XYZ file of C-alpha atoms in Angstrom:
678
model
C -298.967 -203.513 -170.252
C -302.930 -203.372 -170.302
C -305.227 -206.017 -172.044
C -308.277 -204.331 -173.550
C -311.806 -205.713 -174.258
C -314.410 -203.989 -176.437
C -318.047 -204.367 -176.767
C -318.885 -204.588 -180.386
C -322.035 -205.202 -182.567
C -321.077 -208.722 -183.344
C -321.572 -211.867 -181.393
C -319.018 -214.131 -183.029
C -316.409 -213.940 -180.050
C -317.891 -216.531 -177.504
C -316.007 -218.099 -174.657
C -316.973 -221.769 -174.397
C -318.344 -221.107 -170.971
C -320.143 -217.693 -171.530
C -323.252 -217.083 -173.492
C -322.949 -214.198 -175.981
C -325.072 -211.003 -175.579
C -325.645 -208.779 -178.531
C -324.124 -205.631 -177.182
C -325.494 -202.304 -178.156
C -322.851 -199.873 -176.751
C -319.311 -199.056 -177.708
C -317.470 -199.730 -174.361
C -313.848 -200.903 -173.744
C -312.241 -201.942 -170.461
C -308.697 -203.065 -169.449
C -306.836 -204.803 -166.742
C -303.496 -203.276 -165.432
C -300.236 -205.042 -165.853
C -300.924 -207.970 -168.110
C -297.564 -209.123 -169.464
C -297.166 -210.809 -172.959
C -297.420 -214.230 -171.249
C -301.008 -213.510 -169.963
C -299.875 -212.989 -166.266
C -300.440 -210.028 -164.437
C -297.160 -208.572 -163.230
C -296.092 -208.868 -159.659
C -295.975 -205.001 -159.290
C -299.262 -204.697 -160.768
C -301.006 -207.257 -158.506
C -299.659 -205.674 -155.468
C -302.795 -203.472 -154.861
C -305.296 -205.953 -156.454
C -306.725 -206.565 -159.925
C -307.261 -203.166 -161.327
C -310.011 -202.975 -164.101
C -310.074 -199.780 -165.889
C -313.370 -198.903 -167.730
C -313.016 -196.310 -170.557
C -315.521 -193.598 -171.071
C -318.819 -194.845 -172.501
C -319.003 -192.938 -175.789
C -322.813 -192.719 -175.611
C -322.608 -190.863 -172.173
C -319.560 -188.824 -173.138
C -321.236 -187.492 -176.397
C -324.565 -186.928 -174.789
C -326.295 -189.631 -177.110
C -327.867 -190.931 -173.926
C -328.546 -188.214 -171.169
C -328.187 -189.605 -167.734
C -331.555 -189.966 -166.122
C -332.948 -192.002 -163.432
C -334.380 -194.318 -165.937
C -331.429 -194.835 -168.328
C -328.391 -194.169 -166.226
C -326.211 -197.347 -166.633
C -324.852 -199.324 -163.993
C -321.516 -201.455 -164.413
C -320.984 -204.937 -163.011
C -318.007 -207.047 -163.124
C -318.114 -210.978 -162.786
C -315.468 -213.495 -162.653
C -315.520 -216.837 -164.667
C -319.167 -216.821 -164.951
C -321.343 -216.469 -168.063
C -324.692 -215.546 -166.258
C -325.491 -212.012 -165.973
C -325.435 -210.297 -162.647
C -328.496 -209.809 -160.668
C -328.541 -206.353 -158.837
C -330.963 -207.593 -156.316
C -328.327 -210.298 -155.353
C -324.829 -208.904 -154.667
C -323.362 -212.385 -154.551
C -323.803 -212.576 -158.318
C -321.100 -209.904 -159.024
C -317.713 -208.896 -157.672
C -317.672 -205.029 -158.408
C -320.276 -202.538 -159.294
C -320.468 -198.868 -160.271
C -323.671 -196.698 -160.511
C -327.101 -196.809 -159.055
C -330.690 -195.923 -159.916
C -329.828 -192.544 -159.021
C -327.638 -190.373 -161.299
C -324.329 -190.685 -159.498
C -321.881 -190.482 -162.355
C -319.596 -187.523 -161.955
C -318.516 -185.414 -164.920
C -314.996 -186.745 -164.828
C -316.252 -190.434 -164.920
C -318.346 -189.575 -167.844
C -315.433 -187.917 -169.647
C -312.690 -190.171 -168.671
C -313.918 -193.427 -167.289
C -313.071 -195.111 -163.835
C -311.422 -197.958 -162.321
C -312.410 -200.933 -160.065
C -310.201 -202.886 -157.893
C -310.631 -206.630 -157.421
C -309.267 -207.983 -154.083
C -306.606 -210.360 -155.040
C -307.134 -212.428 -151.812
C -310.422 -213.660 -153.420
C -308.636 -215.251 -156.353
C -306.701 -218.467 -156.741
C -303.380 -218.759 -158.560
C -304.647 -219.844 -161.955
C -306.276 -218.548 -165.193
C -309.327 -216.381 -164.887
C -311.779 -214.346 -166.985
C -313.087 -210.793 -166.118
C -316.452 -210.206 -167.700
C -318.066 -206.662 -167.620
C -321.761 -205.846 -168.002
C -323.700 -202.794 -168.573
C -327.270 -202.735 -167.018
C -329.384 -199.703 -167.569
C -332.445 -199.551 -165.383
C -334.562 -201.271 -168.026
C -332.663 -204.474 -167.028
C -331.193 -205.275 -170.296
C -327.640 -206.805 -169.778
C -325.075 -205.766 -172.300
C -321.675 -207.834 -171.994
C -318.177 -206.954 -172.987
C -315.683 -209.477 -174.392
C -314.125 -211.574 -171.536
C -310.551 -210.693 -170.601
C -308.411 -213.533 -169.441
C -305.446 -213.205 -167.328
C -303.155 -215.511 -165.118
C -302.667 -214.675 -161.676
C -299.737 -215.594 -159.331
C -299.393 -214.284 -155.826
C -296.050 -215.745 -154.695
C -292.786 -217.106 -156.022
C -292.237 -220.538 -157.424
C -290.393 -223.209 -155.626
C -292.032 -223.203 -152.240
C -290.327 -222.590 -148.938
C -287.025 -224.590 -149.715
C -285.621 -224.930 -153.331
C -284.092 -228.255 -154.099
C -280.331 -228.133 -154.442
C -278.742 -228.549 -157.830
C -277.498 -231.995 -158.613
C -274.150 -232.883 -159.898
C -272.593 -236.271 -161.176
C -271.128 -238.023 -158.191
C -267.763 -237.884 -159.563
C -267.650 -234.031 -158.938
C -268.407 -234.751 -155.272
C -265.748 -237.537 -154.956
C -262.956 -236.170 -157.117
C -263.787 -232.467 -157.185
C -263.953 -230.381 -160.335
C -260.750 -231.251 -162.319
C -259.523 -230.331 -165.746
C -260.017 -233.915 -166.831
C -263.706 -234.293 -165.879
C -265.104 -230.965 -167.283
C -267.164 -231.497 -170.555
C -266.479 -229.831 -173.945
C -269.138 -227.382 -174.823
C -271.054 -228.994 -177.947
C -271.913 -225.446 -179.023
C -268.243 -224.233 -178.867
C -265.377 -226.719 -178.727
C -263.162 -224.119 -177.324
C -265.108 -224.007 -174.015
C -265.489 -226.363 -171.247
C -268.617 -226.684 -169.180
C -269.930 -228.275 -165.861
C -273.099 -230.088 -166.251
C -275.750 -230.059 -163.532
C -279.406 -231.050 -163.084
C -282.190 -228.752 -161.932
C -284.595 -230.986 -159.914
C -288.327 -230.240 -160.651
C -289.678 -228.096 -158.003
C -292.974 -226.946 -156.386
C -295.191 -224.888 -158.726
C -292.842 -225.311 -161.723
C -294.410 -223.356 -164.783
C -293.512 -223.020 -168.351
C -291.903 -219.683 -168.635
C -289.930 -219.815 -165.313
C -286.564 -218.279 -165.711
C -283.656 -219.713 -163.773
C -280.766 -217.503 -162.705
C -277.592 -219.364 -161.834
C -275.085 -218.186 -159.199
C -271.465 -219.283 -158.574
C -268.957 -218.194 -155.858
C -266.170 -219.352 -153.840
C -268.298 -218.582 -150.616
C -271.975 -217.898 -149.751
C -271.027 -214.282 -149.511
C -269.505 -214.024 -153.023
C -272.208 -215.853 -154.991
C -272.766 -213.951 -158.200
C -275.411 -214.213 -160.893
C -274.261 -215.655 -164.128
C -275.000 -213.664 -167.358
C -276.961 -216.476 -169.097
C -280.304 -217.422 -167.758
C -282.314 -220.767 -168.358
C -285.859 -220.914 -169.150
C -288.495 -223.668 -168.467
C -289.720 -224.235 -171.967
C -293.188 -225.415 -173.119
C -294.266 -228.575 -171.633
C -291.263 -228.799 -169.367
C -292.999 -228.163 -166.156
C -292.879 -230.980 -163.674
C -289.656 -232.387 -165.135
C -285.874 -232.193 -164.294
C -283.879 -229.968 -166.452
C -280.351 -230.353 -167.610
C -278.290 -227.115 -167.391
C -274.565 -226.304 -167.396
C -272.044 -223.725 -165.987
C -269.304 -222.263 -168.126
C -265.835 -223.135 -166.564
C -264.972 -219.530 -166.791
C -267.266 -218.752 -164.055
C -265.620 -220.804 -161.373
C -262.079 -221.780 -162.551
C -260.258 -218.471 -161.992
C -258.748 -218.143 -158.560
C -257.580 -220.614 -155.904
C -258.434 -224.194 -155.492
C -260.976 -224.661 -152.755
C -264.763 -224.712 -152.445
C -267.152 -223.455 -155.112
C -270.763 -222.769 -154.420
C -273.569 -223.349 -156.933
C -277.131 -222.197 -156.444
C -279.944 -220.656 -158.302
C -283.288 -218.466 -158.139
C -286.546 -218.777 -159.934
C -288.315 -215.819 -161.459
C -291.894 -216.877 -162.520
C -293.833 -215.413 -165.360
C -295.423 -212.852 -163.063
C -292.111 -211.602 -161.883
C -291.954 -213.079 -158.433
C -288.421 -214.056 -157.458
C -287.763 -216.969 -155.198
C -285.240 -217.235 -152.384
C -281.851 -218.480 -153.310
C -281.445 -222.302 -153.181
C -279.287 -223.951 -150.685
C -275.853 -223.970 -152.372
C -274.358 -227.091 -153.522
C -270.702 -227.316 -152.581
C -268.050 -228.675 -154.820
C -264.281 -228.532 -154.689
C -262.170 -227.094 -157.399
C -259.039 -229.245 -157.704
C -256.866 -228.103 -160.550
C -253.093 -228.511 -160.441
C -250.987 -231.004 -158.455
C -250.772 -232.007 -154.795
C -248.360 -230.381 -152.400
C -245.088 -232.337 -152.416
C -241.793 -232.377 -150.471
C -243.474 -232.184 -147.004
C -241.160 -232.588 -144.025
C -241.959 -233.430 -140.247
C -243.135 -230.593 -138.097
C -240.426 -228.957 -135.885
C -240.757 -228.111 -132.244
C -238.092 -225.235 -132.129
C -238.028 -224.889 -128.232
C -238.076 -228.438 -127.248
C -234.919 -230.053 -126.018
C -234.015 -233.680 -125.405
C -237.176 -234.844 -127.472
C -239.546 -234.103 -124.505
C -242.389 -231.744 -124.242
C -242.255 -230.284 -120.798
C -244.603 -227.779 -119.177
C -242.342 -224.749 -119.444
C -242.461 -225.056 -123.252
C -246.217 -225.068 -123.621
C -247.296 -221.586 -122.923
C -247.670 -221.992 -125.853
C -246.005 -224.749 -127.564
C -244.586 -223.395 -130.792
C -244.873 -225.652 -133.963
C -242.925 -224.837 -137.155
C -244.062 -226.113 -140.575
C -240.875 -226.198 -142.672
C -241.250 -224.762 -146.347
C -242.112 -227.567 -148.919
C -241.452 -227.927 -152.603
C -244.345 -226.294 -154.309
C -246.213 -223.876 -152.007
C -249.068 -222.223 -153.634
C -251.078 -219.018 -153.057
C -253.913 -219.890 -150.904
C -252.536 -223.283 -149.596
C -254.080 -223.975 -146.220
C -252.230 -225.979 -143.652
C -254.131 -227.860 -140.801
C -251.968 -229.156 -137.835
C -253.270 -232.185 -135.992
C -252.461 -234.215 -132.687
C -253.275 -237.779 -132.090
C -252.368 -240.283 -129.381
C -249.279 -242.560 -130.266
C -251.072 -245.639 -128.717
C -254.129 -245.208 -130.850
C -253.004 -244.292 -134.521
C -256.140 -245.352 -136.051
C -258.130 -242.559 -134.226
C -259.017 -239.334 -135.979
C -256.456 -236.563 -135.413
C -257.444 -233.596 -133.262
C -257.279 -230.317 -135.223
C -254.871 -228.000 -133.452
C -254.378 -225.003 -135.708
C -255.471 -223.870 -139.262
C -253.406 -221.405 -141.380
C -254.863 -218.617 -143.430
C -254.324 -219.021 -147.155
C -250.618 -218.672 -147.732
C -249.494 -215.380 -149.115
C -245.723 -215.280 -148.648
C -244.393 -218.516 -150.508
C -240.730 -217.863 -149.465
C -240.951 -218.071 -145.625
C -239.231 -220.859 -143.890
C -240.928 -222.034 -141.914
C -243.878 -221.455 -144.031
C -246.294 -221.431 -141.191
C -245.922 -221.481 -137.384
C -248.810 -222.820 -135.273
C -249.300 -222.668 -131.367
C -250.899 -225.207 -129.051
C -251.958 -224.338 -125.468
C -251.987 -226.368 -122.408
C -255.615 -227.876 -122.700
C -254.621 -229.243 -126.232
C -251.495 -230.952 -124.896
C -252.818 -232.102 -121.399
C -254.707 -235.177 -122.755
C -251.267 -236.530 -123.838
C -249.587 -236.036 -120.408
C -247.335 -238.779 -119.522
C -247.868 -240.360 -122.961
C -246.533 -239.797 -126.438
C -248.228 -237.410 -128.993
C -248.148 -237.782 -132.794
C -247.910 -234.300 -134.465
C -248.647 -234.116 -138.286
C -249.993 -231.691 -140.779
C -252.092 -231.634 -143.906
C -251.543 -229.101 -146.750
C -254.444 -228.477 -149.047
C -253.782 -226.840 -152.346
C -255.762 -223.732 -152.305
C -257.642 -224.870 -149.342
C -259.131 -227.949 -151.419
C -259.625 -230.971 -149.092
C -259.459 -233.231 -152.230
C -256.112 -232.027 -153.430
C -253.902 -232.414 -150.225
C -251.064 -234.133 -148.809
C -250.324 -235.511 -145.297
C -246.815 -234.973 -143.881
C -244.733 -237.468 -142.104
C -245.596 -237.513 -138.297
C -243.302 -236.355 -135.424
C -243.809 -238.527 -132.196
C -242.746 -237.083 -129.073
C -243.253 -238.074 -125.462
C -245.040 -235.499 -123.012
C -244.507 -234.958 -119.292
C -246.358 -231.816 -117.794
C -245.652 -232.681 -114.220
C -244.407 -229.632 -112.221
C -243.986 -228.861 -108.615
C -247.339 -227.453 -107.352
C -248.939 -228.160 -110.603
C -250.748 -228.439 -112.938
C -250.310 -224.722 -113.976
C -253.941 -223.199 -114.114
C -253.146 -219.827 -115.470
C -252.804 -220.591 -119.225
C -251.260 -219.180 -121.241
C -249.058 -217.602 -118.647
C -245.701 -219.382 -117.893
C -246.149 -218.554 -114.148
C -247.718 -221.329 -112.043
C -250.719 -219.537 -110.275
C -250.639 -222.467 -107.771
C -247.593 -221.190 -106.277
C -247.612 -218.317 -103.695
C -245.344 -215.380 -104.078
C -242.138 -215.131 -102.142
C -241.531 -212.441 -99.433
C -238.387 -210.748 -98.976
C -237.653 -209.143 -95.473
C -234.809 -206.681 -95.315
C -232.304 -206.598 -92.461
C -234.372 -203.674 -90.975
C -237.571 -205.458 -91.203
C -238.943 -203.973 -94.380
C -241.243 -206.200 -96.500
C -240.318 -206.535 -100.158
C -238.197 -203.387 -99.663
C -234.561 -202.981 -99.075
C -233.577 -199.218 -98.414
C -230.823 -197.142 -96.893
C -228.531 -198.983 -94.465
C -230.349 -202.271 -95.104
C -228.687 -202.762 -98.373
C -225.592 -203.399 -96.278
C -227.327 -206.304 -94.328
C -228.136 -209.759 -95.521
C -231.849 -210.111 -96.154
C -234.253 -213.016 -95.729
C -236.291 -214.800 -98.501
C -239.352 -216.834 -97.435
C -240.529 -219.521 -99.945
C -243.952 -220.707 -99.105
C -244.096 -224.560 -98.506
C -247.870 -224.688 -99.381
C -249.729 -223.787 -102.523
C -252.510 -221.471 -102.882
C -254.823 -224.467 -102.055
C -252.988 -225.006 -98.932
C -251.343 -228.432 -100.018
C -247.566 -229.090 -99.624
C -245.584 -229.592 -102.752
C -241.939 -229.619 -102.125
C -239.937 -232.671 -102.235
C -236.500 -233.875 -101.465
C -233.723 -232.824 -104.082
C -236.003 -230.103 -105.327
C -233.783 -227.114 -106.452
C -235.008 -223.577 -105.561
C -233.657 -220.519 -107.387
C -234.726 -217.008 -106.974
C -234.521 -214.111 -109.689
C -234.429 -210.701 -108.044
C -233.820 -207.833 -110.561
C -230.833 -208.508 -112.423
C -229.484 -211.540 -110.544
C -230.344 -215.046 -109.945
C -229.540 -216.977 -106.954
C -229.635 -220.908 -107.015
C -229.793 -222.585 -103.548
C -228.626 -226.104 -102.573
C -231.215 -229.026 -103.218
C -233.547 -229.750 -100.422
C -232.328 -232.461 -98.071
C -235.664 -233.019 -96.236
C -239.364 -232.342 -97.124
C -240.099 -228.994 -95.466
C -242.734 -228.743 -92.817
C -242.735 -225.010 -92.909
C -241.883 -221.983 -95.126
C -238.319 -222.349 -96.570
C -236.127 -219.484 -95.448
C -233.088 -218.709 -97.549
C -230.431 -215.830 -97.194
C -230.216 -212.822 -99.529
C -226.743 -211.875 -99.313
C -225.399 -208.278 -99.362
C -223.577 -209.141 -102.573
C -226.758 -210.591 -104.193
C -228.690 -207.349 -102.994
C -226.075 -205.362 -104.749
C -226.058 -207.669 -107.918
C -229.872 -207.163 -108.047
C -229.319 -203.379 -108.899
C -231.483 -200.449 -107.553
C -234.898 -199.144 -108.080
C -238.081 -200.881 -108.836
C -237.718 -204.663 -109.723
C -239.605 -207.951 -109.687
C -238.703 -211.253 -107.789
C -239.974 -214.719 -108.327
C -238.630 -218.270 -107.697
C -238.312 -221.475 -109.673
C -238.601 -225.023 -108.455
C -236.559 -227.413 -110.547
C -237.189 -231.166 -110.015
C -235.899 -234.145 -111.664
C -238.321 -236.262 -113.577
C -238.575 -240.213 -113.002
C -236.169 -240.761 -115.991
C -233.434 -239.148 -113.972
C -232.239 -237.137 -116.813
C -234.884 -234.330 -117.638
C -236.168 -231.817 -115.155
C -239.417 -229.814 -114.915
C -239.605 -226.266 -113.863
C -242.478 -224.546 -111.886
C -242.239 -220.672 -111.927
C -244.063 -218.701 -109.245
C -245.811 -215.423 -109.896
C -243.825 -212.154 -109.660
C -243.929 -209.839 -106.707
C -242.656 -206.287 -106.703
C -239.374 -205.342 -104.746
C -237.867 -201.887 -104.297
C -234.131 -201.576 -103.586
C -232.306 -198.236 -103.056
C -229.060 -197.577 -100.930
C -228.880 -194.663 -98.429
C -231.991 -193.131 -99.878
C -229.922 -192.018 -102.899
C -232.575 -193.191 -105.239
C -233.614 -190.096 -107.133
C -237.080 -191.085 -106.562
C -236.756 -190.937 -102.815
C -237.412 -193.810 -100.376
C -240.471 -194.982 -102.564
C -238.505 -195.107 -105.667
C -239.327 -193.885 -109.093
C -242.933 -194.177 -110.061
C -244.143 -195.491 -113.476
C -244.470 -193.045 -116.192
C -248.047 -192.300 -117.666
C -249.555 -192.259 -121.093
C -250.253 -188.753 -121.950
C -252.565 -189.519 -124.760
C -254.457 -192.563 -123.254
C -257.712 -193.380 -124.923
C -260.869 -194.426 -123.219
C -260.082 -198.168 -124.156
C -256.603 -197.699 -122.307
C -255.001 -199.710 -125.184
C -252.578 -198.402 -127.894
C -254.510 -198.774 -131.186
C -254.226 -197.513 -134.828
C -256.247 -194.340 -134.153
C -254.128 -193.311 -131.197
C -250.852 -193.740 -133.050
C -251.932 -192.034 -136.102
C -253.318 -189.150 -134.194
C -250.130 -188.499 -132.211
C -247.694 -190.039 -134.571
C -246.570 -192.490 -132.139
C -247.203 -192.656 -128.288
C -246.396 -189.924 -125.829
C -245.332 -190.955 -122.359
C -244.684 -188.549 -119.618
C -242.268 -188.838 -116.524
C -243.512 -186.773 -113.720
C -241.041 -184.505 -111.744
C -239.518 -186.752 -109.063
C -238.488 -186.337 -105.506
C -234.747 -185.935 -105.598
C -234.457 -184.355 -109.199
C -231.122 -182.567 -109.697
C -229.280 -180.768 -112.535
C -226.953 -183.190 -114.454
C -229.285 -186.136 -114.034
C -230.197 -188.037 -117.205
C -233.619 -189.462 -117.949
C -234.098 -192.071 -120.603
C -237.419 -193.853 -121.439
C -237.406 -197.485 -122.189
C -240.315 -199.036 -124.343
C -240.445 -202.803 -124.431
C -242.914 -205.202 -125.912
C -244.057 -208.796 -124.984
C -246.512 -211.215 -127.131
C -249.915 -211.939 -125.890
C -252.661 -209.093 -125.683
C -253.496 -209.010 -122.034
C -250.593 -211.168 -120.918
C -247.673 -209.164 -119.468
C -245.549 -212.334 -119.102
C -245.398 -213.303 -122.707
C -242.275 -213.731 -124.682
C -240.189 -210.529 -125.568
C -240.443 -209.071 -128.887
C -236.846 -207.549 -129.587
C -237.940 -205.448 -132.534
C -240.365 -203.628 -130.231
C -237.602 -202.367 -128.044
C -236.942 -198.633 -127.977
C -234.737 -196.425 -125.835
C -235.396 -192.666 -126.264
C -232.493 -190.083 -126.530
C -231.192 -189.271 -123.191
C -232.747 -185.961 -121.675
C -230.493 -184.131 -119.384
C -231.812 -182.135 -116.374
C -230.665 -178.482 -116.789
C -231.352 -175.192 -115.252
C -233.942 -174.493 -118.005
C -236.109 -177.587 -117.352
C -235.605 -178.695 -113.749
C -238.819 -177.161 -112.608
C -240.928 -178.812 -115.371
C -243.780 -180.707 -113.787
C -243.178 -183.559 -116.301
C -240.998 -184.551 -119.208
C -242.553 -185.945 -122.341
C -241.058 -188.680 -124.584
C -242.506 -189.869 -127.977
C -242.186 -193.642 -128.842
C -242.058 -193.756 -132.815
C -244.831 -195.743 -134.545
C -242.154 -198.349 -136.019
C -241.585 -199.931 -132.555
C -245.276 -199.876 -131.823
C -246.222 -201.742 -135.164
C -243.192 -204.067 -134.416
C -245.152 -204.962 -131.302
C -248.135 -205.402 -133.233
C -250.475 -207.056 -130.761
C -249.198 -207.629 -127.109
C -248.330 -205.773 -123.985
C -246.275 -202.561 -123.899
C -243.916 -202.262 -120.840
C -242.944 -198.583 -120.427
C -240.476 -197.525 -117.765
C -237.557 -195.133 -117.493
C -234.098 -194.752 -115.908
C -232.613 -191.905 -114.148
C -228.790 -191.954 -114.392
C -227.009 -190.226 -111.492
C -223.229 -190.194 -111.744
C -223.297 -193.158 -114.104
C -225.420 -195.223 -111.878
C -228.853 -196.083 -113.436
C -232.010 -196.136 -111.185
C -234.997 -197.917 -112.749
C -238.714 -196.823 -112.507
C -241.732 -198.932 -111.900
C -243.299 -199.984 -115.222
C -246.326 -198.850 -116.899
C -248.116 -201.850 -118.574
C -250.646 -201.196 -121.381
C -252.229 -203.468 -124.101
C -251.360 -202.761 -127.820
C -253.279 -203.815 -130.980
C -252.446 -202.090 -134.066
C -253.713 -204.890 -136.430
C -255.613 -203.909 -139.585
C -259.254 -205.001 -139.151
C -259.342 -206.317 -142.815
C -256.075 -208.151 -143.170
C -255.237 -208.848 -139.524
C -251.650 -207.732 -140.182
C -249.760 -204.977 -138.650
C -248.353 -202.884 -141.461
C -246.582 -199.580 -140.874
C -248.236 -196.859 -142.802
C -246.154 -195.330 -145.554
C -246.602 -191.832 -143.852
C -244.505 -193.167 -140.826
C -241.729 -194.713 -143.011
């Protein structure tokens, strides 16, 4: 919008601070972007205050021919009644024209614009006054044009938060503490107070925002205006309950912005957070359950990680949040330490309704003491509408041979060195040919990686090799050197043939004389074959390879989608023969990057047997496809891929390929088999 001023023949329009001149010309001028409120709009002021001077009729019509004597000059002053002095430029802000005839034909016909630098102006009401001054020195003044100038938003750098009655902070927003709308008895409202803010003005428009997080804050359809004479005062306002009561219990964020009369919009205020607490508290909570713990004692072997089940309660609701806590049994007054937080509940029929995990570092502070485990269920995530469960108190003893275990969350104790097997023919970690018919030797290191002794009298050592486990008599003395045990021919036979792993376990009675701790060494690879009959030759069958491996070397959604599963290839091996059978074996364990995690039975897949025939015996490799179902069942963990070659009914296992797998959805975090693979 433009506000126009016109020079007329009368002198009855006089600003209190401005002396009137008897104008003698018909001249009008305007200022760009003046709103009905008298403010120049934010967009118009961006490039300065623009004064548009319309054509001067006397010049345009030729009534006054431009000559050096009568060519007019135009001057603009600000908030000043005195006429400008051409000899003193400080008396005017803008000028047009000179003693020489510099007017162009376009300016004579259409007028011109002058721009006033906004940095010269303060944020207040101003008057623009235009003068015509021909060479004869007679000033002719236009009617002053007033405008209000703003150059920045209201509110200052940080807006004050919205204020709510203390009951809404203490009790949350409940059905009982909402207020009936006096304008509509069928509506309920939440009253709030807008605190007076910096540069508050009549005509400021307040836009209210509501959301269940900062990211979801959305503007409400009804705005609030600062009315006449309300500047500098707190203002009562309300939120319609329909703007925040839909959805789950939990936090609600309330904020606002200010649009001042010039159209400048402030940054959003810091949100005020209240809790929506409709409905009832969760009821029927039972004690947490430790499904793997025996004899009511937490031992090291069960904390990699420790599984904690939360039984289903009487009234689970969508969005309920479960927080699991630990605290020491000898200091019940202390604050509980948060161990795990569930996402908002979606499946309300599962039992347990939620399963949490605690790792070594969370449990270690309670070693050789008792820990109190409990949980709090918040309805919809609201901390005001929650219930605390009964507590489970259970002793903890994490002492293990060679401990503590530094390699969390792996079950193997990284402090223990690996065993060494020496065949009857002197082979290290390999028993081949005639050596399978001779007893072998197993060496158990008596010192840890840190070069300290750890074995004690009555410790029991057991060795797992391939398919067999051998338990040796308890130690009768404290070893002063590595422990040497015999691996009998029968144990070698029981272990099977091919590539396998070996590790040892130290079992020690705890001081209570009842319970025992276990310390498990890391695995070492061992190869066994009799009379070089292994189809892979003396070195055994090599691991398969992932034919469509991506640059991340991890099975992901993209690789499964592209190849409709995963293709693994078995290279042609040394002693391949017609009639042999190859079968791929895909197994999965929990824990991304941890090959020693718990097995996931649903992620086990055996391929259809492939028989070596005259037609395929010369193939350089044999491909096997693992369907998407088993990969999605694995979800996030480690894939163990190997194969067996069956010769005359005897299976020979290959080394295993280990690769990470993660087919979780980026949005939901779940592993959901796409419909196209069902």
